[in-house]
Short mmCIF file of C-alpha atoms in Angstrom, two decimals:
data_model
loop_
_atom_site.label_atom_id
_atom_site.label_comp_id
_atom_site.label_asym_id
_atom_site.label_seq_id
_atom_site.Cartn_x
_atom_site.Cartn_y
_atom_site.Cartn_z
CA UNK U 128 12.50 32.11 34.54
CA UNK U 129 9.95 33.19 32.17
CA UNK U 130 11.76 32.38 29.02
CA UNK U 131 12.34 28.83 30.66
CA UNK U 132 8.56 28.16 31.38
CA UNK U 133 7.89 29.55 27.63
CA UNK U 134 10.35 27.22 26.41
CA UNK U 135 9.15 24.38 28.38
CA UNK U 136 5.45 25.20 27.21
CA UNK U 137 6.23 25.80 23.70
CA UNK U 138 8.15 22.39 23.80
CA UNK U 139 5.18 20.26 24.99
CA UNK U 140 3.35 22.09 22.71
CA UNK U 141 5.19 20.73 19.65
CA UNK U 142 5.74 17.88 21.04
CA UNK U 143 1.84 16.69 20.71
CA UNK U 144 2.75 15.83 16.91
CA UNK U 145 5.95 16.20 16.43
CA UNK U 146 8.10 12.44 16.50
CA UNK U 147 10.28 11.86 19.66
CA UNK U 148 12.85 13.61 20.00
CA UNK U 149 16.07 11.96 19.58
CA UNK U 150 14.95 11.37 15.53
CA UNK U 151 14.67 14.78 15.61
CA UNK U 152 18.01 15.71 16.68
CA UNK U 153 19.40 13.07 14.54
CA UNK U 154 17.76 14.34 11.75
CA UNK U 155 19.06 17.36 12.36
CA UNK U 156 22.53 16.39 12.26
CA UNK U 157 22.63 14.51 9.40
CA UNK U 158 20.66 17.32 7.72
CA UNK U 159 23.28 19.53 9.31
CA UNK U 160 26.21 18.17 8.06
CA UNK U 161 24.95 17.49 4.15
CA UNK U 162 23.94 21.35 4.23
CA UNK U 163 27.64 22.10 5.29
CA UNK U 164 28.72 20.16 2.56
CA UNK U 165 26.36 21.71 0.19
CA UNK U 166 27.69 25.05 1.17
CA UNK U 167 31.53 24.38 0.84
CA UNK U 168 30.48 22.68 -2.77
CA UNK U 169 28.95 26.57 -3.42
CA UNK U 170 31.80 28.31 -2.46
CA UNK U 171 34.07 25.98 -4.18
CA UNK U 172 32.04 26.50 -7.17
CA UNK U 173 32.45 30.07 -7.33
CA UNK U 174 35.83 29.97 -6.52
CA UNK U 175 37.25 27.54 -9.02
CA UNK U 176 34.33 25.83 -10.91
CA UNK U 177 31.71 23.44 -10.48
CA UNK U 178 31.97 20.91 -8.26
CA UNK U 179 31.32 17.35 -9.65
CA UNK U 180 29.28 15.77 -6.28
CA UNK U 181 25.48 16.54 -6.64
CA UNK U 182 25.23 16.76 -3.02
CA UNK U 183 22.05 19.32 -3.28
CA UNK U 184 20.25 17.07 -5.28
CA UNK U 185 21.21 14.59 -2.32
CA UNK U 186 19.91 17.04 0.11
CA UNK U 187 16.73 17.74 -1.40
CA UNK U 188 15.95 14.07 -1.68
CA UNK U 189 16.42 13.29 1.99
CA UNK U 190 14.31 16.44 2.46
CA UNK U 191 11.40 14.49 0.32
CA UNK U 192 11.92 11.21 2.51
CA UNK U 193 11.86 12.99 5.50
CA UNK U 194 8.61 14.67 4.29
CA UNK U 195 6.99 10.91 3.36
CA UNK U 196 7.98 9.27 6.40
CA UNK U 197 6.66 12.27 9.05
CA UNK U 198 3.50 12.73 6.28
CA UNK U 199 3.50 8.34 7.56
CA UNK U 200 4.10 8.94 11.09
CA UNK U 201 1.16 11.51 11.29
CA UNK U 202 -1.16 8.54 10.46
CA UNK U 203 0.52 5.39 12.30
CA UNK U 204 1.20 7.04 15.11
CA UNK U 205 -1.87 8.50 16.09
CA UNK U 206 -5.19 6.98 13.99
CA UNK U 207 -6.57 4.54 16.59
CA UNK U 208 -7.45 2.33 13.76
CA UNK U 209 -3.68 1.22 13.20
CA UNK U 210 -2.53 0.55 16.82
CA UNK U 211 -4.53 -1.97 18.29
CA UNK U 212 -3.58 -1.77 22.02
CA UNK U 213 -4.40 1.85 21.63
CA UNK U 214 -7.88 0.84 19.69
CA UNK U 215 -8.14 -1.58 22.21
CA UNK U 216 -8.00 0.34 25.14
CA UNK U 217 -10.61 3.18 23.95
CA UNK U 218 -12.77 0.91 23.61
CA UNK U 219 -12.87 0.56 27.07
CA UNK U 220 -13.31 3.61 27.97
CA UNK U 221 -16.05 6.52 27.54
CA UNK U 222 -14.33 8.42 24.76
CA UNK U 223 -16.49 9.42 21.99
CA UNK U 224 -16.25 11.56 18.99
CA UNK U 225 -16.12 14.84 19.00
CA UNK U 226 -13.30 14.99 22.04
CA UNK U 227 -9.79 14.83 21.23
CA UNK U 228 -7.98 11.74 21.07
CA UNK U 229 -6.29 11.20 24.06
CA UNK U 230 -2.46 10.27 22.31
CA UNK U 231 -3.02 13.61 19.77
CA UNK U 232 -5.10 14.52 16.93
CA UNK U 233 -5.35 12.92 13.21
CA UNK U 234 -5.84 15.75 11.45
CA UNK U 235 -3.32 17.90 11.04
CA UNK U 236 -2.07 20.95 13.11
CA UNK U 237 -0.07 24.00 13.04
CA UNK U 238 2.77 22.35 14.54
CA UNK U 239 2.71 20.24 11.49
CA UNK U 240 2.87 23.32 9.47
CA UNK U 241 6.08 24.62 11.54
CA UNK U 242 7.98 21.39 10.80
CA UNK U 243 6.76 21.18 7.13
CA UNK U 244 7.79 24.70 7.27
CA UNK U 245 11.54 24.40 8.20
CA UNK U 246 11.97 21.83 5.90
CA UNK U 247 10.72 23.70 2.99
CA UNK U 248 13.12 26.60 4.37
CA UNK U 249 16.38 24.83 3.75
CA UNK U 250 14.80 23.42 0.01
CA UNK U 251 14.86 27.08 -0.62
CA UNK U 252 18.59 27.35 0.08
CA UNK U 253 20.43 25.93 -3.58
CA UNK U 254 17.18 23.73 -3.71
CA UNK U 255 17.19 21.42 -7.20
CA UNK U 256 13.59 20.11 -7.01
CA UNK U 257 10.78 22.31 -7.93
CA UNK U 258 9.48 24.33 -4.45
CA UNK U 259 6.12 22.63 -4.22
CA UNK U 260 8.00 19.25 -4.41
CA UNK U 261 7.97 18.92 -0.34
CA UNK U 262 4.07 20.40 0.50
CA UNK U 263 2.87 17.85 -2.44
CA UNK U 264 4.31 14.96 -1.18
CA UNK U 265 3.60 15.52 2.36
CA UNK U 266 -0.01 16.17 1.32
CA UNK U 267 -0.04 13.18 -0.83
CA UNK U 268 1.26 10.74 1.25
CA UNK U 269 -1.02 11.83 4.50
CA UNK U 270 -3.90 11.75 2.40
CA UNK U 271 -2.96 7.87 1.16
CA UNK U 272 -2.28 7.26 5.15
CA UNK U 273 -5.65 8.34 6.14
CA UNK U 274 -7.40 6.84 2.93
CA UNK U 275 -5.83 3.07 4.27
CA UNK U 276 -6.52 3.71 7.84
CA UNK U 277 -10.39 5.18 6.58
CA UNK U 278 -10.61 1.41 4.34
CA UNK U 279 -9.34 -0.62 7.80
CA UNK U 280 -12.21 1.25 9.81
CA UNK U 281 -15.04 -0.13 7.08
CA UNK U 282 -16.10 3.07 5.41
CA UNK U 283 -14.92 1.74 2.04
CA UNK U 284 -16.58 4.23 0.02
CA UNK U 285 -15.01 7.23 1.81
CA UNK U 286 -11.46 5.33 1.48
CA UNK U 287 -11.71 4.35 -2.35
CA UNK U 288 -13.21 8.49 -2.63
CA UNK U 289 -10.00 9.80 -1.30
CA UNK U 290 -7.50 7.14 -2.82
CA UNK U 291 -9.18 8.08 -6.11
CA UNK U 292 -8.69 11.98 -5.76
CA UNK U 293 -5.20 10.98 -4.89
CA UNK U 294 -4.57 10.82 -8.86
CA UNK U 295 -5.78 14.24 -9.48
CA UNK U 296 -2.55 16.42 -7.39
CA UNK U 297 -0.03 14.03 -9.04
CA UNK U 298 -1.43 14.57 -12.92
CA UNK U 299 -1.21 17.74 -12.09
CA UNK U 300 2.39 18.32 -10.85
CA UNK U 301 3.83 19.81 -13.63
CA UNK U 302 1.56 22.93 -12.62
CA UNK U 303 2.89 23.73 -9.50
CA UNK U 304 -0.34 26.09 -8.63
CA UNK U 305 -2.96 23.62 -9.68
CA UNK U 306 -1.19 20.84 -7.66
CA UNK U 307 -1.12 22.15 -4.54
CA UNK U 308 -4.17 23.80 -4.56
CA UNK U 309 -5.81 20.01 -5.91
CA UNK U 310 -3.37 18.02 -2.89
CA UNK U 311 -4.93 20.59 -0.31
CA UNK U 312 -8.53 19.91 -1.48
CA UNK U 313 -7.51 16.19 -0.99
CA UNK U 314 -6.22 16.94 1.96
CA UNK U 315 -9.50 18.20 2.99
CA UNK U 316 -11.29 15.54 1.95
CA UNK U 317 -9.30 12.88 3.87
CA UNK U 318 -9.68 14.71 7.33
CA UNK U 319 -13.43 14.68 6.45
CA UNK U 320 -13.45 10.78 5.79
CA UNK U 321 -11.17 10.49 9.20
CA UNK U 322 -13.57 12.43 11.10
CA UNK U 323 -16.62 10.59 9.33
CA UNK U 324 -15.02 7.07 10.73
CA UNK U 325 -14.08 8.53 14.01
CA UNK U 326 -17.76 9.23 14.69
CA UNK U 327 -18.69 5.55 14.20
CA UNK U 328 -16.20 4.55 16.39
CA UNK U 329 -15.86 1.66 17.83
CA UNK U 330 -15.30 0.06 14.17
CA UNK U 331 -16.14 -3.38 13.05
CA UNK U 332 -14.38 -3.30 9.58
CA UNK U 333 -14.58 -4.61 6.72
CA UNK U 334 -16.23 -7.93 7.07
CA UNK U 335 -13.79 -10.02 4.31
CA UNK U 336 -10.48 -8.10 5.41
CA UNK U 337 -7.89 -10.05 8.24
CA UNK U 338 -6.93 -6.51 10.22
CA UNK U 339 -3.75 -8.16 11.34
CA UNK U 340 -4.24 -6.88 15.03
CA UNK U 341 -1.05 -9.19 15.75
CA UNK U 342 1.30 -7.11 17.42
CA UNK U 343 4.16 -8.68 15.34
CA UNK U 344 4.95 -11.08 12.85
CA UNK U 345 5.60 -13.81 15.64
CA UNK U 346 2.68 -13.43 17.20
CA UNK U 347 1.12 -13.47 13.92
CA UNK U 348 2.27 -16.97 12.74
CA UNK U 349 2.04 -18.42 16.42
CA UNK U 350 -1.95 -17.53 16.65
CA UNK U 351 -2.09 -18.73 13.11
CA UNK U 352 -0.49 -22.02 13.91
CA UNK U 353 -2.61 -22.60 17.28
CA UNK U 354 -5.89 -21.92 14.85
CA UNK U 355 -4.44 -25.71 13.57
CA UNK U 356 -6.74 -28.87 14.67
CA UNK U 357 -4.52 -31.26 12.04
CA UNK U 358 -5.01 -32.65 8.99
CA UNK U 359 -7.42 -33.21 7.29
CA UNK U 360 -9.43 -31.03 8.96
CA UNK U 361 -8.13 -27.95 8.29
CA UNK U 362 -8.54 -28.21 4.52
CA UNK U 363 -12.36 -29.38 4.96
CA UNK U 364 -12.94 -26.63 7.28
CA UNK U 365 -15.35 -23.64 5.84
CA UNK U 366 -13.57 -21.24 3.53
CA UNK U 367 -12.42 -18.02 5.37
CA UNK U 368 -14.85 -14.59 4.40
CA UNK U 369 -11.82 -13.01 4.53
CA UNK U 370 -11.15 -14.76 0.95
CA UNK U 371 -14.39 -13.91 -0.67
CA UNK U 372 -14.12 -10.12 -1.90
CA UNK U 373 -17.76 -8.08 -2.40
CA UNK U 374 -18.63 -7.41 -6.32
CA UNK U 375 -18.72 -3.73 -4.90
CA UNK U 376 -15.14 -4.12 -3.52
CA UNK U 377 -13.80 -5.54 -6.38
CA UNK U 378 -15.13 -2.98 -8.79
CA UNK U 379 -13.91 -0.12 -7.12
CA UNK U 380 -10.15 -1.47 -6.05
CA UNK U 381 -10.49 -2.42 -10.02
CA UNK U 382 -11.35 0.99 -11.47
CA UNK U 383 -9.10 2.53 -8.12
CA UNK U 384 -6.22 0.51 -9.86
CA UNK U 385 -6.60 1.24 -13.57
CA UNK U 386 -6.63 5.25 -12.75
CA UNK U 387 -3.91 5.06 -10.51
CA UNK U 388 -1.68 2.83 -13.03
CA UNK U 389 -2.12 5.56 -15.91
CA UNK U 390 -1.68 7.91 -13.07
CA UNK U 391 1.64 6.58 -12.07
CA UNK U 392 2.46 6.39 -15.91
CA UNK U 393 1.57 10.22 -16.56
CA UNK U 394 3.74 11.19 -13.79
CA UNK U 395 6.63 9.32 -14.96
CA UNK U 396 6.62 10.57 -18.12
CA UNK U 397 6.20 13.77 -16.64
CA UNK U 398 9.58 13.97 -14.16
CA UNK U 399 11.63 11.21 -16.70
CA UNK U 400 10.81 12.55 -19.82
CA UNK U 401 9.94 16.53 -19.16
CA UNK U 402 6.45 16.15 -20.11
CA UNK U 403 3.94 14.06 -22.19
CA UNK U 404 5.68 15.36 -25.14
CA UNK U 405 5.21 11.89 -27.49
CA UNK U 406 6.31 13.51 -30.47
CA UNK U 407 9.99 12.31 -30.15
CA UNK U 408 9.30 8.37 -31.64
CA UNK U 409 11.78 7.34 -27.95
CA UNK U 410 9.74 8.91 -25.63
CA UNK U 411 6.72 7.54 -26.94
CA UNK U 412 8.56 3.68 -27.43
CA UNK U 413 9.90 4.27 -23.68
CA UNK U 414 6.16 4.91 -22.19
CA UNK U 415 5.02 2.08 -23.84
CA UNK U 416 7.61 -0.07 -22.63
CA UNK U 417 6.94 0.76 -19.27
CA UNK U 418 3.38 0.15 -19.31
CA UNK U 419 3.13 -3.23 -20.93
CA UNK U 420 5.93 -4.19 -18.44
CA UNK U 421 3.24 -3.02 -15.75
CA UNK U 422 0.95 -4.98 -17.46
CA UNK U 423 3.22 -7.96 -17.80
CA UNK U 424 3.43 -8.38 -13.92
CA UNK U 425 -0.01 -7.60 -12.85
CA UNK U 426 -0.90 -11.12 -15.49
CA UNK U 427 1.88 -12.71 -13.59
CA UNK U 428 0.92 -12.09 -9.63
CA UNK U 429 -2.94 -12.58 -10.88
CA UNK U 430 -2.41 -16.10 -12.33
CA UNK U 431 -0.14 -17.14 -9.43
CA UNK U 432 -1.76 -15.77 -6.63
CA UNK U 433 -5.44 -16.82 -8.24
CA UNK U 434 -3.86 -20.80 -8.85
CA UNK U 435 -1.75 -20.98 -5.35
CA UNK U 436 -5.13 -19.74 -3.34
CA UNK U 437 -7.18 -23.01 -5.22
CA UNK U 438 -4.86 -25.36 -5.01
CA UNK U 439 -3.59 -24.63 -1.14
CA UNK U 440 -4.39 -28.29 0.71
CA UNK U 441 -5.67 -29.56 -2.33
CA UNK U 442 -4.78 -31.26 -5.49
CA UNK U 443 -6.09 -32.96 -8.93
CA UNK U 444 -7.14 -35.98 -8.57
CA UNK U 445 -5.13 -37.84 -11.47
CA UNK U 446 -1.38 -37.06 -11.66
CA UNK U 447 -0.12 -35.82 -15.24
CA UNK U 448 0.85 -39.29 -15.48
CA UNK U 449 -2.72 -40.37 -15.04
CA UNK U 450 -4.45 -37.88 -17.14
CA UNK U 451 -2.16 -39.49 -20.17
CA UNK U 452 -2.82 -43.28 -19.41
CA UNK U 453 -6.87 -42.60 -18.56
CA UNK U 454 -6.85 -40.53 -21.83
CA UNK U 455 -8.98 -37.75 -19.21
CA UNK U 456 -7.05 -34.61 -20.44
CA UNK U 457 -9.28 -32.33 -19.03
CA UNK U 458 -11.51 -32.86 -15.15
CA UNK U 459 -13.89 -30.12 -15.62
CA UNK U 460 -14.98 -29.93 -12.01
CA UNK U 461 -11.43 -29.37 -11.60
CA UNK U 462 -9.52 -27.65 -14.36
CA UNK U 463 -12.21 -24.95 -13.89
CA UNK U 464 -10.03 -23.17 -11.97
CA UNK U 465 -7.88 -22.24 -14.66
CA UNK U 466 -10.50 -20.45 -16.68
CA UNK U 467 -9.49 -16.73 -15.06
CA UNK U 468 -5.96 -17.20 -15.06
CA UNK U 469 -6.27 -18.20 -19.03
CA UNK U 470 -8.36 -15.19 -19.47
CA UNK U 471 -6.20 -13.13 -17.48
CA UNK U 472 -3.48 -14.01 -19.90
CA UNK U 473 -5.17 -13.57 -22.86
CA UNK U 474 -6.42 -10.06 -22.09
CA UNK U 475 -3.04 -9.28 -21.10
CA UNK U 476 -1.48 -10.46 -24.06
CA UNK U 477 -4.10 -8.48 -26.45
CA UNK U 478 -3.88 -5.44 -23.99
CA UNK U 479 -0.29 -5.16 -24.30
CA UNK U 480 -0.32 -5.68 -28.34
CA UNK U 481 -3.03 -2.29 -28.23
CA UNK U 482 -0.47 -0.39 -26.35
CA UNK U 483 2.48 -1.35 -28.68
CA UNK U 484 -0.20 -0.69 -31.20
CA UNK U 485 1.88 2.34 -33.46
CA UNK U 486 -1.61 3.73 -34.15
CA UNK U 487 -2.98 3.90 -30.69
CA UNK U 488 -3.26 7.63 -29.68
CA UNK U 489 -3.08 7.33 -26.65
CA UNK U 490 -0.66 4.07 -25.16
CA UNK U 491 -1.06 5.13 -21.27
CA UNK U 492 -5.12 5.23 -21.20
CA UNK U 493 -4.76 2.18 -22.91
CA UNK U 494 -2.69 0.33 -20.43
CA UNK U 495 -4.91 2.17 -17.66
CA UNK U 496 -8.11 0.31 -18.85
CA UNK U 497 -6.15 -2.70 -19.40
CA UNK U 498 -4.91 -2.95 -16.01
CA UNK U 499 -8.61 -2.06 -14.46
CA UNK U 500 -10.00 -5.26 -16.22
CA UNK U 501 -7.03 -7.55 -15.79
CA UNK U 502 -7.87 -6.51 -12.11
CA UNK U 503 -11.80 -7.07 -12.51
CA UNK U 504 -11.31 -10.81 -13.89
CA UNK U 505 -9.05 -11.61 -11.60
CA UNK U 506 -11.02 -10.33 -8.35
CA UNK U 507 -14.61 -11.56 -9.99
CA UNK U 508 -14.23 -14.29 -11.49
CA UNK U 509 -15.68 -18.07 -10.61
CA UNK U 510 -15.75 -20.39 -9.83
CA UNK U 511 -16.32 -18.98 -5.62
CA UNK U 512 -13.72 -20.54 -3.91
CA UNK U 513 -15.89 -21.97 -0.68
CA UNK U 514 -18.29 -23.59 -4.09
CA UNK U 515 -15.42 -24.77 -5.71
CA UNK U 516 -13.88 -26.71 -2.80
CA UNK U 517 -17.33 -28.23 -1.71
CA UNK U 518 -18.01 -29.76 -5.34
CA UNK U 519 -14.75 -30.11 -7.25
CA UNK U 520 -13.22 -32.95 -7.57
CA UNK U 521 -9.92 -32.80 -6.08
CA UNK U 522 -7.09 -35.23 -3.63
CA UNK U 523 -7.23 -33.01 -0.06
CA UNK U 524 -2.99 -33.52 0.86
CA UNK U 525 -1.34 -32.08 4.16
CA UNK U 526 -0.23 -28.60 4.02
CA UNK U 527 3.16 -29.95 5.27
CA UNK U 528 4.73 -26.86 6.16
CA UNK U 529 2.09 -25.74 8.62
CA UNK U 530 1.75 -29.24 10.10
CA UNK U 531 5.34 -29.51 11.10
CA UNK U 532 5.11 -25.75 12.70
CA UNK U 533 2.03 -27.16 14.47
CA UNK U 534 4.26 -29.70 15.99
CA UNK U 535 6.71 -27.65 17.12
CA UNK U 536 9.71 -28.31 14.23
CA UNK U 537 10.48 -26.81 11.35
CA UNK U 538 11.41 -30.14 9.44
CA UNK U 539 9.51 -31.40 6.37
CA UNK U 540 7.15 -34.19 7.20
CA UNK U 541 5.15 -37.02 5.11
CA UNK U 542 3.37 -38.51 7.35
CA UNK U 543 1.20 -37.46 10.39
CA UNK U 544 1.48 -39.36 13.49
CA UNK U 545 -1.50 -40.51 15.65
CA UNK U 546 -1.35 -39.92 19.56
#
């Protein structure tokens, strides 16, 4: 009877973190039967050779995706910040910082340590990733968790802080010492921000950010179609602040992106190509590939996203057609828009040259600073969008996809139909 009630206590005591419990046990299974595998594969090995199936480098894979998605689950499941009927409802009632969250605790506990701990146990067993390879990227990846929920709660500055320290563990990984120790400091750092943002609870958030409080996608789109009133008002409402990013903002998710682009370079040369050892003429060409291919793509979602946002609802107002016959080439008021996505393009194409550049010394801070002001322009730049839209000259059309989900079908329409 007493082992039962200890049982039953210790149970509810792991289960305050721990996810439910049929994952668990499936988990466990799976885990189970791979690690069967893996042994047979050993004693095969011994017995008449090596065995061609890398099943432990299998194993220790879905050990590291186990460790990113409970490092996730940590966060989603209890920060208050990312499950609005749970924001929602303390709100309502008298719970303030400094007593525990009713659902569990953010920060992290032992029982987080005992599951962290098992896993790390069977990486130990025939393991073919390094040992801190499982603590590092649980650290890592609750420390990004908190660092978003920290940015949805309005303390920016703590969120770009910790996102930025993020870097430092990774660079590092190659040192297995100096990495963990750097991912606990982190780790530090984001409980501090989380417990900073708890204490200003209730939260108002960012003021240009949509927090997406729709419970699903569905909902999502149906409160975004019952926002409609028709056309052409919708396009000659006021712009959304959602759309108009702070200079302060902008800097920071510009210099946040730069770092963590050379950062995510460094550590790919680091596990792909055993080191930053750019002596060998490949290794070097390889890098560089990589980063002006990085490059190439931030240009590309810049210039589309920047020219799609503009010209949403609205268009010029000659056709290509009419620019030729008028002999007006260029509509300033209009054509204006295209100034940042030209520069963006540009810069690009003269960033990527310096990092293919054979006397460059160093290719990857290259691309990093390259991709922190490809960033810049394309966040800061003018012309403002609500400026632009009140002054440009420009043909206001029917966003025809919207319209028709406003009316209940899902069919193209051209015209709009008066009641």
């Amino acid at each position: 009877m007493i082992l039962q009630h200890a049982f039953l206590a210790f149970r509810l005591w792991l289960s305050k973190v721990w996810p439910p419990w049929p994952y668990l046990v499936g988990a466990t299974i799976a885990l189970g039967l791979i690690e069967s595998i893996h042994v047979w594969q050993e004693v095969q090995a011994r017995r008449f050779g090596p065995v061609g199936l890398p099943i432990g480098q299998l194993r220790d894979g879905i050990l590291v995706a186990m460790a990113i998605i409970y490092a996730g689950y940590r966060v989603a499941a209890f920060h208050p910040m990312l499950l609005p009927d749970y924001r929602e409802w303390l709100m309502r009632t008298p719970w303030r910082w400094p007593r525990p969250l009713p659902f569990g605790p953010v920060h992290l506990v032992p029982q987080d340590l005992s599951l962290l701990g098992v896993m790390i146990s069977l990486q130990q067993f025939g393991g073919v990733f390094s040992p801190h390879a499982l603590p590092l990227t649980f650290l890592v990846t609750y420390s990004a968790g908190i660092a978003v929920a920290t940015w949805r709660t309005g303390a920016c500055g703590w969120a770009y802080f910790v996102a930025a320290v993020l870097g430092i563990p990774l660079v590092l990984c190659a040192r297995p010492v100096e990495s963990l120790l750097a991912a606990l400091a982190v780790t530090v750092i984001a409980i501090l921000a989380a417990q900073v943002t708890l204490a200003r609870f209730p939260w108002s958030g960012p003021a240009w950010v949509a927090h997406g409080d729709a419970r699903s996608m569905k909902e999502a789109q149906e409160r975004k179609v019952t926002e409609l009133i028709g056309w052409p008002w919708n396009q000659m409402a006021p712009v959304s602040p959602r759309l108009r990013i702070p200079r302060f903002d902008a800097i920071c998710l510009s210099l946040l992106g730069g770092w963590l682009f050379w950062v995510a370079g460094m550590l790919f040369v680091e596990m792909q190509l055993g080191g930053n050892r750019f002596a060998n003429p490949l290794n070097l060409g390889f890098a560089q590939f990589l980063m002006s291919k990085g490059i190439f793509w931030t240009m590309m979602v810049i210039v589309i996203r920047r020219i799609a946002i503009y010209i949403y609802g609205r268009r010029p107002p000659l056709t290509l057609f009419g620019r030729m016959f008028t002999g007006r080439w260029i509509i300033p008021s209009y054509d204006q828009i295209l100034l940042a996505p030209i520069m963006v393009v540009v810069l690009a194409s003269a960033g990527g040259a310096m990092v293919w550049w054979p006397g460059n010394p160093a290719p990857l801070a290259t691309a990093g600073v390259v991709e922190a002001v490809l960033l810049l322009v394309g966040l800061t730049a003018g012309p403002s969008l609500e400026a632009w839209r009140l002054t440009a000259s420009h043909r206001v059309v029917p966003d025809i996809e919207m319209e028709a989900q406003a009316a209940g079908s899902t069919h193209r329409k051209e015209f709009v139909q008066l009641s």
